[in-house]
XYZ file of C-alpha atoms in Angstrom:
578
model
C 133.021 38.769 -52.398
C 136.511 40.002 -52.906
C 139.046 40.243 -55.627
C 142.180 37.894 -55.784
C 143.715 37.214 -52.312
C 147.404 36.979 -51.867
C 149.913 36.763 -49.128
C 151.467 40.181 -48.451
C 154.322 40.616 -45.797
C 154.010 43.487 -43.264
C 155.998 45.635 -43.134
C 156.439 46.226 -46.838
C 155.324 48.101 -49.856
C 152.999 45.884 -51.934
C 154.405 47.287 -55.259
C 157.390 45.168 -55.962
C 156.544 42.012 -54.109
C 154.745 40.188 -56.912
C 155.131 39.686 -60.771
C 151.949 41.526 -61.360
C 152.636 44.802 -63.332
C 149.120 46.053 -62.466
C 150.081 45.898 -58.642
C 153.396 47.672 -59.209
C 151.656 50.978 -60.324
C 148.185 50.249 -58.642
C 146.204 53.234 -57.621
C 143.250 52.868 -55.280
C 141.797 50.583 -52.405
C 143.648 47.625 -51.126
C 142.570 45.344 -48.260
C 144.744 43.571 -45.606
C 143.302 41.068 -43.070
C 144.972 39.090 -40.152
C 143.506 37.103 -37.351
C 145.318 36.941 -34.027
C 144.588 35.365 -30.628
C 144.815 37.651 -27.749
C 146.004 36.522 -24.365
C 143.175 35.728 -22.045
C 144.835 37.923 -19.272
C 144.327 40.996 -21.678
C 140.597 40.501 -21.672
C 139.902 40.096 -17.984
C 140.152 41.906 -14.749
C 138.372 44.783 -12.916
C 139.212 47.116 -14.394
C 140.466 45.191 -17.408
C 143.515 46.425 -19.231
C 143.379 48.768 -22.154
C 143.997 47.070 -25.414
C 145.577 49.136 -28.225
C 146.169 48.496 -31.974
C 149.074 50.650 -33.225
C 150.267 51.199 -36.785
C 153.790 52.622 -37.263
C 152.528 53.866 -40.678
C 150.420 52.987 -43.648
C 150.387 54.852 -46.970
C 148.262 56.772 -47.511
C 144.731 56.707 -46.112
C 143.636 53.898 -43.637
C 140.289 52.630 -42.314
C 140.685 49.846 -39.673
C 138.157 47.449 -38.389
C 138.449 44.864 -35.570
C 135.863 42.062 -35.582
C 133.894 44.145 -38.304
C 133.739 47.184 -36.130
C 135.484 50.386 -37.309
C 138.015 51.431 -34.790
C 140.041 54.144 -36.596
C 140.570 56.242 -39.794
C 143.882 58.092 -40.473
C 145.118 60.380 -43.357
C 148.771 60.322 -43.985
C 151.381 57.796 -44.920
C 154.366 58.275 -42.685
C 153.303 58.815 -39.077
C 151.806 56.376 -36.458
C 148.286 56.107 -35.432
C 146.364 53.862 -32.928
C 143.038 52.743 -31.678
C 141.741 51.682 -28.188
C 139.990 48.319 -29.153
C 139.184 47.279 -25.631
C 135.355 47.515 -26.035
C 135.572 45.604 -29.176
C 137.639 42.460 -28.047
C 136.765 42.215 -24.221
C 134.011 39.817 -23.366
C 135.036 37.162 -26.094
C 138.195 35.567 -24.655
C 139.465 32.644 -26.556
C 138.139 33.769 -29.824
C 140.053 35.024 -32.863
C 140.351 38.903 -33.214
C 140.052 39.822 -36.827
C 141.905 42.990 -37.984
C 141.031 44.463 -41.368
C 142.588 47.402 -42.954
C 141.363 49.324 -46.015
C 144.285 51.306 -47.663
C 144.177 53.857 -50.397
C 147.241 55.462 -51.910
C 145.478 58.015 -54.020
C 147.018 61.493 -53.898
C 144.942 64.617 -54.519
C 145.674 68.358 -54.422
C 144.768 68.325 -50.725
C 146.684 65.367 -49.486
C 150.453 65.582 -48.111
C 152.199 65.040 -50.387
C 149.894 66.433 -53.025
C 148.984 64.895 -56.352
C 146.278 64.764 -58.867
C 144.250 62.105 -60.672
C 143.897 62.814 -64.498
C 141.340 60.994 -66.610
C 142.308 60.352 -70.227
C 139.124 60.906 -72.141
C 140.287 60.537 -75.767
C 138.780 57.113 -76.452
C 140.776 56.637 -79.680
C 144.050 56.733 -77.506
C 143.078 55.289 -74.037
C 140.806 52.580 -72.668
C 137.508 53.524 -70.987
C 137.928 54.973 -67.369
C 141.681 55.242 -67.928
C 143.443 57.493 -65.478
C 146.900 58.343 -64.154
C 148.056 59.556 -60.955
C 150.189 62.758 -61.357
C 152.765 63.692 -58.774
C 155.059 66.647 -58.391
C 157.881 64.754 -56.594
C 160.721 62.590 -58.025
C 160.421 59.447 -55.923
C 158.124 56.380 -56.334
C 154.807 56.548 -54.460
C 155.245 53.275 -52.795
C 152.151 52.018 -50.881
C 151.263 49.566 -48.165
C 151.713 49.044 -44.475
C 155.131 50.181 -44.191
C 156.059 49.910 -40.510
C 155.257 47.515 -37.642
C 151.732 46.882 -36.586
C 151.516 46.017 -32.742
C 148.993 45.159 -30.080
C 149.800 46.284 -26.579
C 148.140 46.949 -23.292
C 148.165 49.517 -20.729
C 146.304 49.885 -17.358
C 142.888 51.469 -17.436
C 144.657 54.734 -16.155
C 148.006 55.189 -17.975
C 150.786 57.618 -19.018
C 149.573 59.219 -22.199
C 152.246 61.673 -23.096
C 155.538 63.059 -21.811
C 157.322 66.364 -22.913
C 160.931 66.950 -22.148
C 163.212 69.856 -22.786
C 166.671 70.553 -21.397
C 168.943 73.405 -20.658
C 172.557 73.245 -19.457
C 175.556 75.108 -18.303
C 179.130 73.669 -17.715
C 178.296 72.095 -14.381
C 174.459 71.691 -14.220
C 171.608 70.634 -16.437
C 167.948 71.189 -16.066
C 165.441 68.610 -17.470
C 162.022 70.111 -17.672
C 159.111 67.709 -17.944
C 155.449 67.511 -18.306
C 153.397 64.285 -17.989
C 149.810 63.713 -18.890
C 147.797 60.875 -17.366
C 144.622 59.707 -18.748
C 141.972 57.460 -16.943
C 142.351 59.002 -13.594
C 142.014 62.300 -11.770
C 143.839 61.049 -8.682
C 147.169 59.654 -9.787
C 150.608 60.084 -8.481
C 153.654 60.383 -10.451
C 157.356 59.625 -9.692
C 160.196 60.258 -11.914
C 163.870 59.093 -11.762
C 166.635 59.893 -14.228
C 169.417 57.243 -14.777
C 172.813 57.640 -16.393
C 174.108 55.015 -18.727
C 175.551 53.013 -15.773
C 172.030 52.813 -14.239
C 172.882 55.112 -11.376
C 169.914 57.454 -10.381
C 171.186 61.022 -10.909
C 167.954 62.967 -10.045
C 164.399 62.383 -8.906
C 161.108 64.261 -8.937
C 157.513 63.944 -8.288
C 154.331 65.270 -9.878
C 153.078 65.910 -13.412
C 155.146 69.023 -14.031
C 158.589 69.971 -12.857
C 162.310 69.665 -13.502
C 165.245 67.503 -12.686
C 168.645 68.988 -11.844
C 171.638 66.959 -12.981
C 175.028 67.842 -11.653
C 178.123 67.637 -14.060
C 175.817 66.276 -16.842
C 177.007 64.261 -19.842
C 175.773 66.353 -22.775
C 174.415 64.810 -25.969
C 176.835 65.554 -28.600
C 176.789 64.893 -32.304
C 178.924 62.216 -33.927
C 182.586 63.334 -34.453
C 182.016 66.389 -32.220
C 182.763 64.462 -28.936
C 184.468 61.031 -28.136
C 181.327 59.841 -26.478
C 178.449 60.969 -28.893
C 174.772 60.260 -28.437
C 174.823 60.161 -24.725
C 171.413 59.211 -23.343
C 170.003 59.286 -20.036
C 167.001 57.098 -19.110
C 163.856 58.816 -17.647
C 161.729 56.373 -15.766
C 158.115 57.712 -15.181
C 156.008 55.673 -12.803
C 152.281 56.280 -12.274
C 150.088 54.960 -9.458
C 146.347 55.446 -9.522
C 143.223 54.330 -7.787
C 140.567 53.057 -10.255
C 137.365 51.365 -8.949
C 139.066 50.282 -5.603
C 142.156 48.799 -7.674
C 145.747 50.229 -7.427
C 146.975 50.500 -11.032
C 150.508 51.226 -12.077
C 152.057 52.250 -15.304
C 155.704 52.764 -16.068
C 157.286 54.408 -19.255
C 161.128 54.837 -19.890
C 162.114 57.647 -22.224
C 165.638 58.240 -23.486
C 166.727 61.743 -22.743
C 169.589 63.552 -24.241
C 170.735 66.864 -22.525
C 171.504 69.347 -25.341
C 170.694 72.970 -26.500
C 170.223 74.400 -29.981
C 170.676 78.061 -30.997
C 170.775 79.783 -34.308
C 172.588 83.141 -34.812
C 172.878 85.227 -38.016
C 175.834 83.003 -39.202
C 176.000 79.965 -37.025
C 174.234 76.908 -35.794
C 175.113 76.141 -32.270
C 174.659 72.739 -30.376
C 175.616 73.091 -26.814
C 176.987 76.388 -27.470
C 179.518 75.168 -29.997
C 179.312 75.758 -33.804
C 177.964 72.801 -35.697
C 178.454 72.223 -39.447
C 176.308 69.903 -41.142
C 178.246 67.571 -43.224
C 175.728 64.814 -44.119
C 173.351 63.431 -46.614
C 169.732 63.411 -47.844
C 168.207 59.942 -47.720
C 165.111 57.965 -48.760
C 163.288 55.088 -47.174
C 163.825 52.910 -50.271
C 165.333 49.572 -51.174
C 164.901 46.624 -53.561
C 161.737 44.447 -53.175
C 160.550 45.927 -49.872
C 160.189 49.440 -51.306
C 159.569 51.741 -48.160
C 158.930 48.682 -45.702
C 160.972 48.909 -42.582
C 163.837 46.517 -42.677
C 166.318 46.223 -39.843
C 169.505 44.731 -41.781
C 169.024 47.788 -44.129
C 168.734 50.292 -41.452
C 171.863 49.010 -39.550
C 173.779 48.917 -42.900
C 172.883 52.441 -43.612
C 174.043 53.662 -40.187
C 177.271 51.881 -40.770
C 177.811 53.639 -43.996
C 176.919 57.025 -42.620
C 179.627 56.511 -40.001
C 182.147 55.227 -42.351
C 181.425 58.295 -44.585
C 182.059 60.642 -41.765
C 178.554 61.939 -42.079
C 177.169 63.730 -38.847
C 173.739 64.393 -40.164
C 170.851 63.801 -42.424
C 167.513 65.254 -43.594
C 164.465 62.957 -43.603
C 163.742 63.798 -47.124
C 160.849 64.068 -47.839
C 158.757 62.660 -45.040
C 159.052 61.557 -41.506
C 161.216 58.275 -41.184
C 160.487 55.218 -38.994
C 160.869 55.640 -35.287
C 163.303 52.793 -35.262
C 165.783 54.917 -37.528
C 165.202 57.874 -35.249
C 165.959 55.818 -32.213
C 169.380 55.037 -33.643
C 170.029 58.723 -34.631
C 169.558 59.536 -30.916
C 171.773 56.642 -29.769
C 174.666 57.339 -32.350
C 174.640 60.936 -32.375
C 173.493 61.559 -35.967
C 171.917 64.989 -36.163
C 168.396 65.167 -38.056
C 166.528 67.667 -39.869
C 163.102 66.231 -39.468
C 160.903 67.018 -42.579
C 157.164 66.661 -43.099
C 155.802 65.019 -46.021
C 155.050 68.433 -47.574
C 156.780 67.722 -50.866
C 155.472 68.636 -54.228
C 153.122 71.530 -53.053
C 153.028 73.179 -56.471
C 149.371 73.587 -57.428
C 147.576 76.982 -56.470
C 144.845 74.743 -54.988
C 147.367 72.910 -52.707
C 147.863 76.383 -50.878
C 144.284 76.702 -49.843
C 142.547 76.367 -46.374
C 141.834 72.600 -46.849
C 145.415 71.705 -47.428
C 146.667 74.257 -44.895
C 144.525 72.707 -42.041
C 145.852 69.213 -42.901
C 149.364 70.329 -42.954
C 148.739 71.810 -39.459
C 147.404 68.428 -38.351
C 150.502 66.686 -39.601
C 152.956 68.893 -37.891
C 151.175 68.193 -34.648
C 151.371 64.436 -35.217
C 155.029 64.834 -36.179
C 155.987 66.965 -33.197
C 154.127 64.648 -30.765
C 156.073 61.818 -32.060
C 159.519 63.295 -32.286
C 159.565 66.261 -29.749
C 161.769 64.437 -27.166
C 164.556 63.382 -29.499
C 167.870 64.988 -29.036
C 168.875 64.132 -32.597
C 166.030 66.360 -34.043
C 167.611 69.865 -34.099
C 165.257 71.463 -36.674
C 161.848 70.909 -38.171
C 161.513 71.387 -42.055
C 157.778 71.963 -43.070
C 158.257 71.277 -46.714
C 160.460 70.593 -49.584
C 160.706 72.722 -52.861
C 157.129 74.117 -52.753
C 156.035 76.718 -55.208
C 156.908 79.461 -52.717
C 156.934 82.076 -55.389
C 153.151 82.013 -55.580
C 151.561 84.824 -53.451
C 149.452 82.488 -51.223
C 152.718 80.748 -49.992
C 153.339 83.824 -47.723
C 150.222 83.184 -45.546
C 150.572 79.390 -45.822
C 154.275 79.185 -44.595
C 153.782 81.951 -42.003
C 150.834 79.940 -40.598
C 152.528 76.439 -40.773
C 155.876 77.898 -39.244
C 154.104 79.819 -36.495
C 152.066 76.697 -35.605
C 155.092 74.463 -35.559
C 156.983 77.098 -33.233
C 153.978 77.323 -30.930
C 153.908 73.390 -30.673
C 157.671 73.291 -30.015
C 159.378 76.587 -29.162
C 162.732 74.850 -28.404
C 163.715 74.110 -32.095
C 164.333 76.292 -35.265
C 162.024 75.694 -38.210
C 162.829 75.838 -41.911
C 161.594 74.611 -45.322
C 163.759 73.722 -48.332
C 163.524 75.892 -51.251
C 164.577 75.992 -54.847
C 162.756 79.242 -55.599
C 164.625 82.647 -56.616
C 165.742 84.395 -53.487
C 163.924 87.603 -54.607
C 160.633 85.843 -55.309
C 160.439 83.420 -52.359
C 157.280 84.372 -50.137
C 158.073 81.857 -47.471
C 161.609 82.481 -46.648
C 160.951 85.454 -44.324
C 159.562 83.124 -41.833
C 162.293 80.474 -41.569
C 165.188 80.439 -39.051
C 167.704 78.760 -41.476
C 167.706 79.161 -45.164
C 167.899 75.726 -46.937
C 168.469 75.926 -50.651
C 168.587 73.255 -53.247
C 170.495 73.896 -56.545
C 171.685 71.652 -59.415
C 174.001 73.981 -61.452
C 175.532 72.104 -64.405
C 172.829 69.366 -64.233
C 169.299 70.664 -64.547
C 170.658 74.226 -65.391
C 173.576 74.501 -67.913
C 173.804 70.761 -68.130
C 177.264 69.624 -68.705
C 178.853 72.906 -68.028
C 180.889 72.572 -64.759
C 182.514 75.793 -65.398
C 179.485 77.754 -64.482
C 179.301 76.351 -60.928
C 181.828 78.698 -59.007
C 179.977 81.998 -60.321
C 176.295 80.595 -59.912
C 176.738 78.941 -56.629
C 178.653 81.998 -55.142
C 175.906 84.221 -56.372
C 173.286 82.038 -54.888
C 174.774 82.223 -51.365
C 175.549 85.962 -51.487
C 172.103 86.826 -52.835
C 170.247 84.811 -50.030
C 172.544 86.079 -47.278
C 172.385 89.760 -48.451
C 168.466 89.381 -48.350
C 167.990 87.551 -45.142
C 171.087 87.572 -43.050
C 170.297 83.975 -41.962
C 172.671 80.905 -41.988
C 172.471 78.872 -45.090
C 172.456 75.030 -45.673
C 173.073 73.651 -49.159
C 170.308 71.213 -48.500
C 170.610 69.408 -52.022
C 173.125 69.221 -54.826
C 174.371 66.356 -56.917
C 174.462 64.586 -60.390
C 173.237 61.203 -61.659
C 176.048 58.554 -62.203
C 175.438 55.258 -63.594
C 177.760 52.868 -61.635
C 180.598 51.655 -63.867
C 180.070 54.464 -66.476
C 183.337 56.188 -67.039
C 184.412 59.233 -69.001
C 187.523 61.418 -68.926
C 187.050 64.251 -69.631
C 183.988 63.940 -67.508
C 180.503 63.588 -69.278
C 177.078 63.633 -67.646
C 176.052 60.477 -66.006
C 179.601 58.986 -65.541
C 181.098 58.499 -62.158
C 183.784 61.189 -63.062
C 181.212 63.902 -63.740
C 179.470 63.290 -60.488
C 183.060 63.636 -58.666
C 183.868 66.650 -60.725
C 180.581 68.539 -59.886
C 181.114 67.690 -56.241
C 184.619 69.123 -56.206
C 183.244 72.329 -57.981
C 180.591 72.763 -55.265
C 183.056 71.972 -52.458
C 185.519 74.721 -53.425
C 182.805 77.305 -53.062
C 181.404 75.729 -49.746
C 184.995 75.975 -48.371
C 184.989 79.778 -48.903
C 181.561 80.283 -47.640
C 181.570 78.075 -44.554
C 184.094 80.615 -43.074
C 181.164 83.111 -43.320
C 177.529 81.915 -42.943
C 177.202 78.620 -44.785
C 176.430 76.093 -41.966
C 175.945 72.795 -43.929
C 176.142 70.693 -47.028
C 173.756 67.693 -47.686
C 174.435 65.582 -50.722
C 171.763 64.373 -52.925
C 171.478 61.464 -52.401
C 172.965 58.805 -49.977
C 171.799 56.096 -52.324
C 170.049 55.484 -55.675
C 166.249 55.195 -55.322
C 163.229 54.266 -57.328
C 161.131 56.897 -59.126
C 158.177 56.928 -61.556
C 159.208 55.886 -64.918
C 160.367 58.773 -67.230
C 162.639 59.593 -70.042
C 165.235 61.064 -67.771
C 164.982 58.072 -65.192
C 166.714 54.746 -65.924
C 165.380 52.516 -63.260
C 165.043 55.329 -60.836
C 167.224 58.405 -59.665
C 170.958 57.660 -59.949
C 172.295 60.625 -57.751
C 173.182 58.353 -54.923
C 176.847 58.299 -53.941
C 175.929 54.461 -53.081
C 174.042 52.259 -55.265
C 170.481 51.148 -54.406
C 172.202 48.057 -53.108
C 174.538 50.216 -50.970
C 177.808 49.744 -52.842
C 180.023 52.792 -53.172
C 180.555 54.776 -56.252
C 183.762 57.028 -56.788
C 181.791 59.997 -55.234
C 181.469 58.153 -52.021
C 185.257 58.256 -51.352
C 185.511 61.815 -52.367
C 182.886 62.681 -49.904
C 184.260 60.545 -47.309
C 187.793 62.106 -47.572
C 186.128 65.513 -47.284
C 183.772 64.822 -44.385
C 186.549 63.317 -42.252
C 188.799 66.155 -43.024
C 186.081 68.755 -41.824
C 185.512 66.668 -38.723
C 189.099 66.588 -37.885
C 189.460 70.427 -38.294
C 186.745 71.106 -35.959
C 187.130 68.354 -33.556
C 188.905 67.636 -30.260
C 189.319 64.075 -31.335
C 192.621 62.630 -32.633
C 192.883 62.832 -36.400
C 191.580 59.981 -38.482
C 193.465 58.686 -41.620
C 191.294 58.115 -44.487
C 192.224 56.507 -47.755
C 190.490 54.488 -50.411
C 192.142 51.339 -49.206
C 191.360 51.828 -45.543
C 187.709 51.182 -44.485
C 187.841 52.445 -41.023
């Protein structure tokens, strides 16, 4: 016996697909089911191949069955998980394979992101058993199977994991690697590194070692080099004897040769100062919600490059692997953020929450550790880091992250007072969000120079660490105009940006190493008295059309790029879409 059954596309959020308002804001369990016919060759052989069911992501808590047999449970809405289903499907070739997923989007004080369920007990005002999902973050809690679901096979013995790190000097690069094999204790491994023309530039054997590359092409960010995002291909080939059969598994990993180093005033990529001029984004669009959509992804990258943006933060959760692949290929630098947004309640700093946060960082780093575009991990956004338990919490999460990946700096993004922040001592780069003349002193643009300058000087005096303005911005309703500028007009958004930029220009000569606008595009939020069909702080509309602020930012970003680049200058004007 089930409830109503409807067609639901995958990948997609389920919220905006139908005309049913109860599904739009639904909290609780939903069920997905699909039947597929597996190729007969997947189910035969001695040893038979290993059959794996993989989810790119599903929000938030998933239980998966195959032919009525539970194969995996997973907590967390933004990272992949998979199950070896060989024992369930082999032995019945030619019959349909039924995949069932139960999905629950409820957020509690111990989930990541956290939330809480509030029951309304006043029967004179609310129906029986009425409850609401409270959240402490400003974006819509879309739910569903958001990323692709695939079935794939490997041999019974297979390459399970690869870890790559790189070092380089002017004329030589070293690619350190570690490969783990599962299913055989007697396997051999051979590795070959190819350049973009397909030429083999280095080879090695064995599970641990290094490849030496002479005169390497380094991985450079967009606008920092005429050939950004240079990727080699590392082909890893395994051979193993299992039950008298010779098995072979091959995996090809894109590899970018680049180094990252942080000083007290600079962020260095390949030894050269890098200035983040970029955006914060969301996985968010009409109809599909957070569902993966290739046309949207490619459109967004075209807009980023038009804008002259060299970077973005994955606010406020890990983005799809398909997006990260393009960052690697295009040279777009990424601050890779965990779903640790809205950690506000005291109980969300307890041991149960902490253990889950550590597990999420393990999943994130396992997924993205080999990506040259990822230059820094962010473990959280705007937590209540002024609370005393935040000291132990962030000391532990950051130490765990660094132990898993010693090659990258770690941060979290704060909006706490510099003198009260218990987590800041443990970060490598200070990332600060502030909304002067918007949430504070609304309408008073004249306070920005004083307040923003004081913000930077106080943080730097306290910590002597480089600073990124990780969020700033103003809502603007497209087509709403006012001169003199008034809040919510396109002119006010432009005026606020210009005030911030004048301070950035002074401080980037010292220790400010980046600016990330909030936000790339308008996005959906919960309904509220300060939200008109979502958050309107985008420089593009939700449909990816530019507001006035997009042109201002474009002029600025290309100017900054031309200052610091060896590339020929690019002419920008509002009439030239280069």
